[in-house]
Short mmCIF file of C-alpha atoms and ligand atoms in Angstrom, two decimals:
data_model
loop_
_atom_site.label_atom_id
_atom_site.label_comp_id
_atom_site.label_asym_id
_atom_site.label_seq_id
_atom_site.Cartn_x
_atom_site.Cartn_y
_atom_site.Cartn_z
CA MET A 28 95.30 114.49 60.82
CA ILE A 29 95.27 114.18 64.63
CA ALA A 30 94.65 117.57 66.26
CA THR A 31 96.94 117.78 69.28
CA LYS A 32 97.53 120.28 72.03
CA GLY A 33 100.67 120.63 74.03
CA TYR A 34 103.48 122.97 75.02
CA ALA A 35 106.18 124.21 72.67
CA ALA A 36 109.34 126.28 72.62
CA GLN A 37 109.12 128.92 69.90
CA SER A 38 112.71 130.14 70.32
CA ALA A 39 115.77 129.61 72.51
CA THR A 40 114.91 132.50 74.78
CA THR A 41 111.14 132.44 75.24
CA PRO A 42 109.34 130.35 77.89
CA ILE A 43 107.61 127.26 76.57
CA ALA A 44 103.90 127.90 76.12
CA PRO A 45 100.62 126.30 74.94
CA PHE A 46 100.64 125.25 71.29
CA SER A 47 98.29 123.42 68.90
CA TYR A 48 99.63 121.15 66.16
CA GLU A 49 98.79 118.05 64.16
CA HIS A 50 100.18 114.54 64.03
CA ARG A 51 99.93 112.58 60.77
CA THR A 52 96.84 110.48 60.12
CA PRO A 53 97.83 107.07 61.51
CA GLY A 54 98.85 104.59 58.78
CA ASP A 55 98.54 100.78 58.67
CA ASN A 56 101.62 100.28 60.88
CA ASP A 57 100.95 103.17 63.24
CA VAL A 58 99.81 103.32 66.83
CA LEU A 59 97.93 106.38 68.11
CA ILE A 60 98.69 106.97 71.79
CA ASP A 61 96.84 109.17 74.25
CA ILE A 62 99.77 110.39 76.35
CA GLN A 63 99.33 110.19 80.13
CA TYR A 64 102.80 111.06 81.42
CA CYS A 65 106.00 112.55 80.08
CA GLY A 66 109.27 112.91 81.97
CA ILE A 67 111.35 116.09 81.82
CA CYS A 68 114.86 115.23 80.62
CA HIS A 69 117.73 117.72 80.75
CA SER A 70 118.03 117.16 76.98
CA ASP A 71 114.62 118.87 76.61
CA ILE A 72 116.16 121.97 78.17
CA HIS A 73 119.45 121.82 76.22
CA GLN A 74 117.46 121.61 72.98
CA GLY A 75 114.61 123.97 73.96
CA ARG A 76 117.26 126.60 74.71
CA ASN A 77 119.40 125.66 71.69
CA GLU A 78 122.45 124.81 73.82
CA TRP A 79 123.53 122.17 71.29
CA GLY A 80 123.10 124.56 68.36
CA ASN A 81 120.73 122.28 66.40
CA SER A 82 117.27 123.37 67.49
CA LEU A 83 114.26 123.40 65.18
CA TYR A 84 111.26 125.53 66.22
CA PRO A 85 108.48 125.29 67.08
CA MET A 86 109.63 122.41 69.32
CA VAL A 87 107.34 120.21 71.39
CA PRO A 88 109.90 118.49 73.68
CA GLY A 89 109.56 115.23 75.58
CA HIS A 90 110.89 111.73 75.00
CA GLU A 91 109.91 109.85 78.15
CA ILE A 92 106.37 109.04 77.08
CA VAL A 93 103.80 106.66 78.57
CA GLY A 94 100.16 106.49 77.55
CA THR A 95 97.22 104.40 76.44
CA VAL A 96 96.82 103.06 72.94
CA ALA A 97 93.77 104.80 71.42
CA SER A 98 93.77 102.96 68.10
CA VAL A 99 96.02 100.86 65.88
CA GLY A 100 96.48 100.51 62.11
CA SER A 101 95.35 97.39 60.23
CA LYS A 102 98.86 95.85 60.13
CA VAL A 103 99.74 96.45 63.78
CA THR A 104 100.29 93.17 65.65
CA LYS A 105 101.98 94.07 68.95
CA PHE A 106 99.40 96.50 70.36
CA LYS A 107 95.64 96.91 70.69
CA ALA A 108 93.43 99.74 71.93
CA GLY A 109 93.63 100.13 75.71
CA ASP A 110 97.21 98.81 76.08
CA LEU A 111 99.75 100.77 78.08
CA ALA A 112 102.50 101.80 75.66
CA ALA A 113 105.63 103.92 75.70
CA ILE A 114 107.89 105.88 73.36
CA GLY A 115 111.44 106.97 74.04
CA CYS A 116 113.92 109.09 72.12
CA MET A 117 113.43 107.66 68.61
CA VAL A 118 110.41 107.15 66.34
CA ASP A 119 112.09 105.75 63.20
CA SER A 120 115.39 104.93 61.44
CA CYS A 121 116.44 103.51 58.05
CA ARG A 122 115.79 99.98 59.44
CA GLU A 123 117.96 98.53 56.64
CA CYS A 124 121.62 99.20 57.49
CA ALA A 125 123.59 96.60 59.45
CA THR A 126 123.47 98.71 62.61
CA CYS A 127 119.69 99.17 62.46
CA ARG A 128 119.30 95.44 61.79
CA GLU A 129 121.43 94.73 64.85
CA GLY A 130 118.92 96.74 66.88
CA GLU A 131 121.13 99.80 67.45
CA GLU A 132 118.86 102.21 65.56
CA GLN A 133 120.22 105.19 67.49
CA TYR A 134 123.50 104.70 65.61
CA CYS A 135 121.93 104.26 62.13
CA GLU A 136 124.81 104.15 59.63
CA ARG A 137 122.87 106.28 57.19
CA GLY A 138 122.27 108.94 59.81
CA GLN A 139 118.53 108.36 59.45
CA THR A 140 117.64 107.96 63.11
CA VAL A 141 114.46 110.03 63.53
CA PHE A 142 114.39 111.50 67.02
CA THR A 143 111.07 111.92 68.81
CA TYR A 144 111.29 115.73 68.63
CA ASN A 145 113.63 118.39 67.26
CA ALA A 146 113.91 116.29 64.10
CA LYS A 147 112.26 115.70 60.74
CA ASP A 148 110.61 112.44 59.73
CA LYS A 149 111.16 110.67 56.40
CA GLN A 150 108.53 112.93 54.79
CA GLY A 151 110.39 116.02 56.00
CA ASN A 152 107.83 116.99 58.63
CA LEU A 153 108.83 118.09 62.12
CA THR A 154 108.40 115.45 64.80
CA TRP A 155 106.52 116.39 67.99
CA GLY A 156 107.44 115.02 71.42
CA GLY A 157 105.63 114.08 74.59
CA TYR A 158 104.65 117.47 76.03
CA GLY A 159 101.24 117.00 74.42
CA ASN A 160 98.13 114.83 74.55
CA HIS A 161 98.72 112.54 71.54
CA ILE A 162 101.51 110.93 69.56
CA VAL A 163 101.50 108.77 66.42
CA CYS A 164 104.32 106.26 65.91
CA ASP A 165 105.12 103.17 63.88
CA GLU A 166 104.69 100.13 66.14
CA ALA A 167 108.32 99.15 65.53
CA PHE A 168 109.34 102.05 67.79
CA VAL A 169 106.63 101.61 70.44
CA LEU A 170 107.50 99.80 73.70
CA SER A 171 105.41 97.77 76.15
CA VAL A 172 105.36 98.80 79.82
CA PRO A 173 105.23 95.95 82.39
CA LYS A 174 101.84 96.03 84.12
CA ASN A 175 103.26 95.96 87.66
CA LEU A 176 105.07 99.31 87.22
CA ASP A 177 103.53 102.68 88.12
CA PRO A 178 103.10 104.27 84.65
CA ALA A 179 104.16 107.77 85.80
CA ALA A 180 107.33 106.50 87.48
CA ALA A 181 108.06 104.24 84.50
CA ALA A 182 108.07 107.17 82.03
CA PRO A 183 111.68 108.25 82.82
CA LEU A 184 112.89 104.73 82.02
CA LEU A 185 112.37 105.59 78.35
CA CYS A 186 115.37 107.92 78.33
CA ALA A 187 117.12 108.14 81.73
CA GLY A 188 116.64 104.38 82.17
CA ILE A 189 117.89 103.10 78.85
CA THR A 190 120.71 105.67 78.61
CA THR A 191 122.27 104.31 81.79
CA TYR A 192 121.27 100.63 81.41
CA SER A 193 122.87 100.31 77.97
CA PRO A 194 126.46 101.40 78.82
CA LEU A 195 126.42 99.49 82.12
CA LYS A 196 125.54 96.35 80.10
CA GLN A 197 128.02 97.17 77.32
CA TRP A 198 130.89 97.37 79.84
CA ASN A 199 129.75 94.24 81.75
CA VAL A 200 129.11 95.98 85.04
CA GLY A 201 128.41 93.38 87.70
CA PRO A 202 129.83 91.55 90.74
CA GLY A 203 133.54 92.19 91.33
CA LYS A 204 133.51 95.53 89.50
CA LYS A 205 133.93 98.95 91.13
CA VAL A 206 131.72 101.46 89.37
CA GLY A 207 131.37 105.22 89.73
CA ILE A 208 128.27 107.21 88.81
CA VAL A 209 128.82 110.96 88.48
CA GLY A 210 125.87 113.30 89.20
CA LEU A 211 122.66 112.36 91.01
CA GLY A 212 120.10 113.70 88.55
CA GLY A 213 117.60 111.89 86.33
CA LEU A 214 120.20 109.75 84.55
CA GLY A 215 122.51 109.40 87.56
CA HIS A 216 119.85 108.04 89.92
CA MET A 217 118.83 105.41 87.34
CA GLY A 218 122.49 104.52 86.72
CA LEU A 219 122.91 104.08 90.46
CA LYS A 220 119.87 101.80 90.70
CA PHE A 221 121.00 99.65 87.76
CA SER A 222 124.65 99.37 88.83
CA HIS A 223 123.48 98.31 92.29
CA ALA A 224 120.96 95.84 90.81
CA PHE A 225 123.69 94.35 88.58
CA GLY A 226 125.76 93.65 91.71
CA ALA A 227 128.67 96.08 91.27
CA LYS A 228 130.25 98.02 94.13
CA THR A 229 128.83 101.44 93.29
CA VAL A 230 130.17 104.83 94.31
CA LEU A 231 128.13 107.97 93.67
CA PHE A 232 129.86 111.31 93.07
CA THR A 233 127.79 114.39 93.80
CA THR A 234 128.21 118.14 94.17
CA SER A 235 125.08 118.28 96.40
CA ALA A 236 125.51 117.55 100.12
CA SER A 237 121.70 117.36 100.37
CA LYS A 238 121.65 114.21 98.19
CA ILE A 239 124.09 112.07 100.21
CA GLU A 240 121.51 110.21 102.32
CA ASP A 241 119.23 109.60 99.32
CA ALA A 242 122.12 108.20 97.30
CA LYS A 243 122.74 105.59 99.99
CA LYS A 244 119.06 104.61 99.99
CA LEU A 245 119.11 104.38 96.18
CA GLY A 246 121.91 101.79 96.34
CA ALA A 247 125.27 103.58 96.67
CA ASP A 248 127.88 101.68 98.67
CA GLU A 249 129.74 104.95 99.12
CA VAL A 250 128.98 108.60 98.35
CA VAL A 251 131.69 111.14 97.57
CA LEU A 252 131.00 114.84 97.91
CA THR A 253 133.13 116.42 95.21
CA LYS A 254 133.14 119.81 96.89
CA GLU A 255 135.44 118.54 99.63
CA GLU A 256 139.17 119.29 99.42
CA GLY A 257 141.31 116.32 98.30
CA TRP A 258 138.35 114.01 97.50
CA ALA A 259 139.87 112.65 94.27
CA ALA A 260 143.28 111.59 95.63
CA LYS A 261 141.59 109.14 98.04
CA HIS A 262 140.03 107.27 95.10
CA ALA A 263 142.91 107.40 92.59
CA ARG A 264 143.30 104.40 90.24
CA SER A 265 140.55 102.34 91.89
CA PHE A 266 137.61 102.19 89.42
CA ASP A 267 136.87 99.75 86.60
CA PHE A 268 134.19 101.92 85.04
CA ILE A 269 132.76 105.41 85.58
CA LEU A 270 129.52 106.67 84.03
CA ASP A 271 129.48 110.46 83.73
CA CYS A 272 125.89 111.75 83.86
CA VAL A 273 126.69 115.46 84.33
CA SER A 274 124.85 118.10 82.30
CA ALA A 275 127.30 121.02 82.81
CA GLU A 276 131.00 121.78 82.39
CA HIS A 277 133.30 119.83 84.75
CA ASP A 278 136.83 118.40 84.73
CA LEU A 279 137.10 114.99 83.04
CA ASN A 280 140.82 114.64 83.86
CA THR A 281 139.93 114.24 87.53
CA TYR A 282 137.57 111.33 86.78
CA LEU A 283 140.12 109.70 84.43
CA SER A 284 142.59 109.78 87.34
CA LEU A 285 140.20 107.58 89.33
CA LEU A 286 140.31 104.73 86.80
CA LYS A 287 142.43 101.60 87.18
CA ARG A 288 144.70 100.58 84.30
CA ASP A 289 142.51 99.91 81.21
CA GLY A 290 139.45 101.38 82.93
CA THR A 291 136.76 103.28 81.04
CA LEU A 292 135.15 106.67 81.59
CA CYS A 293 131.92 106.71 79.61
CA LEU A 294 130.15 110.01 78.94
CA VAL A 295 126.40 110.13 78.70
CA GLY A 296 125.97 113.73 79.88
CA VAL A 297 126.20 116.33 77.10
CA PRO A 298 127.32 119.73 78.46
CA GLU A 299 126.94 122.74 76.21
CA LYS A 300 130.71 123.35 75.95
CA PRO A 301 133.39 120.84 74.81
CA ALA A 302 135.66 119.36 77.50
CA ALA A 303 139.46 119.67 77.67
CA VAL A 304 141.24 116.32 78.10
CA SER A 305 144.97 116.05 78.71
CA ALA A 306 146.71 113.25 76.74
CA PHE A 307 148.48 112.27 79.97
CA SER A 308 145.09 111.51 81.54
CA VAL A 309 144.55 108.62 79.11
CA ILE A 310 148.06 107.46 78.16
CA MET A 311 149.14 106.78 81.74
CA GLY A 312 147.22 103.59 82.44
CA ARG A 313 145.97 103.03 78.88
CA LYS A 314 142.60 104.45 79.86
CA ARG A 315 139.52 104.69 77.66
CA LEU A 316 137.31 107.71 77.23
CA SER A 317 134.04 106.67 75.61
CA GLY A 318 130.41 107.67 75.23
CA SER A 319 127.00 106.14 74.71
CA ALA A 320 123.68 107.34 73.29
CA ILE A 321 120.36 106.02 74.61
CA GLY A 322 119.90 102.37 73.51
CA GLY A 323 118.21 100.46 70.69
CA ILE A 324 114.56 99.44 70.70
CA LYS A 325 115.28 95.78 71.51
CA GLU A 326 117.50 96.76 74.44
CA THR A 327 114.94 99.33 75.63
CA GLN A 328 112.30 96.59 75.82
CA GLU A 329 114.83 94.35 77.62
CA MET A 330 115.47 97.18 80.11
CA LEU A 331 111.72 97.69 80.71
CA ASP A 332 111.25 93.95 81.27
CA PHE A 333 114.24 93.93 83.67
CA CYS A 334 112.60 96.82 85.56
CA GLY A 335 109.29 94.93 85.67
CA LYS A 336 111.02 91.86 87.08
CA HIS A 337 113.04 93.78 89.69
CA ASN A 338 110.43 96.47 90.43
CA ILE A 339 112.66 99.33 89.36
CA VAL A 340 111.17 102.73 88.49
CA SER A 341 112.32 106.32 88.70
CA ASP A 342 111.94 108.48 91.82
CA ILE A 343 109.67 111.23 90.54
CA GLU A 344 108.13 114.58 91.38
CA MET A 345 104.84 115.00 89.54
CA THR A 346 104.33 118.42 88.00
CA SER A 347 101.82 120.24 85.82
CA PHE A 348 102.05 122.10 82.53
CA ASP A 349 101.50 125.51 84.14
CA LYS A 350 104.71 124.92 86.12
CA VAL A 351 106.84 123.48 83.32
CA ASN A 352 109.14 126.51 82.94
CA GLU A 353 109.72 126.53 86.70
CA ALA A 354 110.49 122.79 86.54
CA TRP A 355 113.08 123.41 83.81
CA ASP A 356 114.77 126.08 85.96
CA ARG A 357 114.85 123.71 88.92
CA VAL A 358 116.41 120.93 86.82
CA VAL A 359 119.18 123.34 85.77
CA LYS A 360 119.81 124.08 89.48
CA SER A 361 120.06 120.31 90.20
CA ASP A 362 116.97 120.75 92.37
CA VAL A 363 114.78 117.73 91.55
CA LYS A 364 114.43 114.40 93.30
CA TYR A 365 115.08 112.90 90.85
CA ARG A 366 112.92 113.34 87.76
CA PHE A 367 109.98 115.64 87.05
CA VAL A 368 107.06 113.99 85.28
CA LEU A 369 104.33 116.01 83.56
CA ASP A 370 100.77 114.81 84.15
CA VAL A 371 99.03 115.28 80.80
CA LYS A 372 95.66 115.67 82.57
CA THR A 373 96.91 119.16 83.56
CA LEU A 374 97.07 120.36 79.93
P1 NAP B 412 119.88 116.33 85.46
O1 NAP B 412 118.72 115.63 86.06
O2 NAP B 412 119.92 117.80 85.44
O3 NAP B 412 121.20 115.76 86.20
C1 NAP B 412 122.47 116.29 86.00
C2 NAP B 412 123.26 116.21 87.32
O4 NAP B 412 124.58 116.66 87.04
C3 NAP B 412 122.76 117.12 88.40
O5 NAP B 412 121.72 116.57 89.15
C4 NAP B 412 124.00 117.32 89.24
O6 NAP B 412 124.16 116.22 90.13
C5 NAP B 412 125.12 117.25 88.23
N1 NAP B 412 125.61 118.59 87.89
C6 NAP B 412 124.89 119.63 87.40
N2 NAP B 412 125.68 120.70 87.18
C7 NAP B 412 126.93 120.32 87.54
C8 NAP B 412 128.20 120.98 87.54
N3 NAP B 412 128.31 122.26 87.15
N4 NAP B 412 129.28 120.29 87.97
C9 NAP B 412 129.16 119.01 88.39
N5 NAP B 412 127.99 118.34 88.41
C10 NAP B 412 126.89 118.98 88.01
O7 NAP B 412 120.08 115.89 83.95
P2 NAP B 412 119.72 114.50 83.23
O8 NAP B 412 118.37 114.60 82.63
O9 NAP B 412 120.06 113.39 84.12
O10 NAP B 412 120.73 114.55 82.01
C11 NAP B 412 122.13 114.58 82.24
C12 NAP B 412 122.87 114.85 80.97
O11 NAP B 412 122.75 113.71 80.10
C13 NAP B 412 122.33 116.04 80.15
O12 NAP B 412 123.42 116.72 79.57
C14 NAP B 412 121.49 115.36 79.09
O13 NAP B 412 121.33 116.12 77.93
C15 NAP B 412 122.31 114.13 78.81
N6 NAP B 412 121.58 113.02 78.20
C16 NAP B 412 122.29 112.22 77.34
C17 NAP B 412 121.69 111.11 76.80
C18 NAP B 412 122.49 110.20 75.91
O14 NAP B 412 121.90 109.46 75.12
N7 NAP B 412 123.79 110.17 76.03
C19 NAP B 412 120.36 110.81 77.09
C20 NAP B 412 119.68 111.64 77.99
C21 NAP B 412 120.31 112.74 78.55
P3 NAP B 412 124.64 116.44 91.66
O15 NAP B 412 123.66 117.40 92.26
O16 NAP B 412 124.59 115.08 92.23
O17 NAP B 412 126.05 116.97 91.58
ZN1 ZN B 413 116.46 112.35 77.52
ZN1 ZN B 414 120.09 102.47 59.62
#
């Protein structure tokens, strides 16, 4: 077994704290990674605090993982010791159903997607995430990080990056399209960068006046402060596609009213409470309310390669393990520009 140290949540209400655990002995197809950096995703907080009602404890969160390959099993072909490697939100799936074969392992038809943490692997053991110094994973779920990218700033691409890249691709966001991104957090700032890079006219919706100037620098053609009276009426029926990256309760009917006929509002944010949607909001204009979860392994590698080519990384604030609970509280207050990354040297 691989003795590992990290930080874990022991319950929904206690601070996360130092924890020792073991990863499986690496098998023939496994890669052992010494983790260098792990991003802090709002999903870590939702799950650490059991806001989705499915938490398994003890929980070592973290699914934006970048590190160095320490060793590889005898059948591993894609990686060798010393390579820079990354792991996102999944570490396994059935790999046999049509959906897995199509490279959409996050939607495994047999429900056998194994998430990086807060899940059980095929042997029934808890999986442990990136808030620790090692991880063991089958090479089929390990990604390559382009060498020109800063490894710390690339870590958030593994969740915030792919979760926004995938729906923007799915809905053909590009030149001639008007796209809205709601919420300038970890996901939102990556969605903004990708929509801009794909050539769409991109409007950023924010509740934070302090983020307006940054949003313009990150690629927004226009920024709308949603605290101002009458902001929605000015934009009624003008958007082709809106990506909702908000982590807390908010009114979806307002965003549906901004779509053109046949436009799509796609949810990636997962607030604790269900949303209320009026039938009128979708029937008038034949609008589509959709959602999207992360992205498959093939598309995640495509996204990383796109980022390498276009020099796209996350805007990060480095933090240390002794400040991780404080970082979580700041994320909840929308007070991070725009993703915290844990430096594993501080363990
Ligand atoms: P984050 O960094 O906390 O960003 C969320 C943003 O939402 C905030 O920065 C804020 O932006 C806005 N916001 C917060 N509270 C709000 C409120 N009460 N009303 C309106 N806007 C509010 O979180 P994240 O890591 O980007 O994650 C966002 C959500 O996506 C979370 O729910 C997370 O669990 C989910 N997620 C889903 C997937 C998936 O596969 N679908 C993957 C990863 C994460 P402004 O300050 O600009 O208003
Ligand atoms: Zn995430
Ligand atoms: Zn499957």
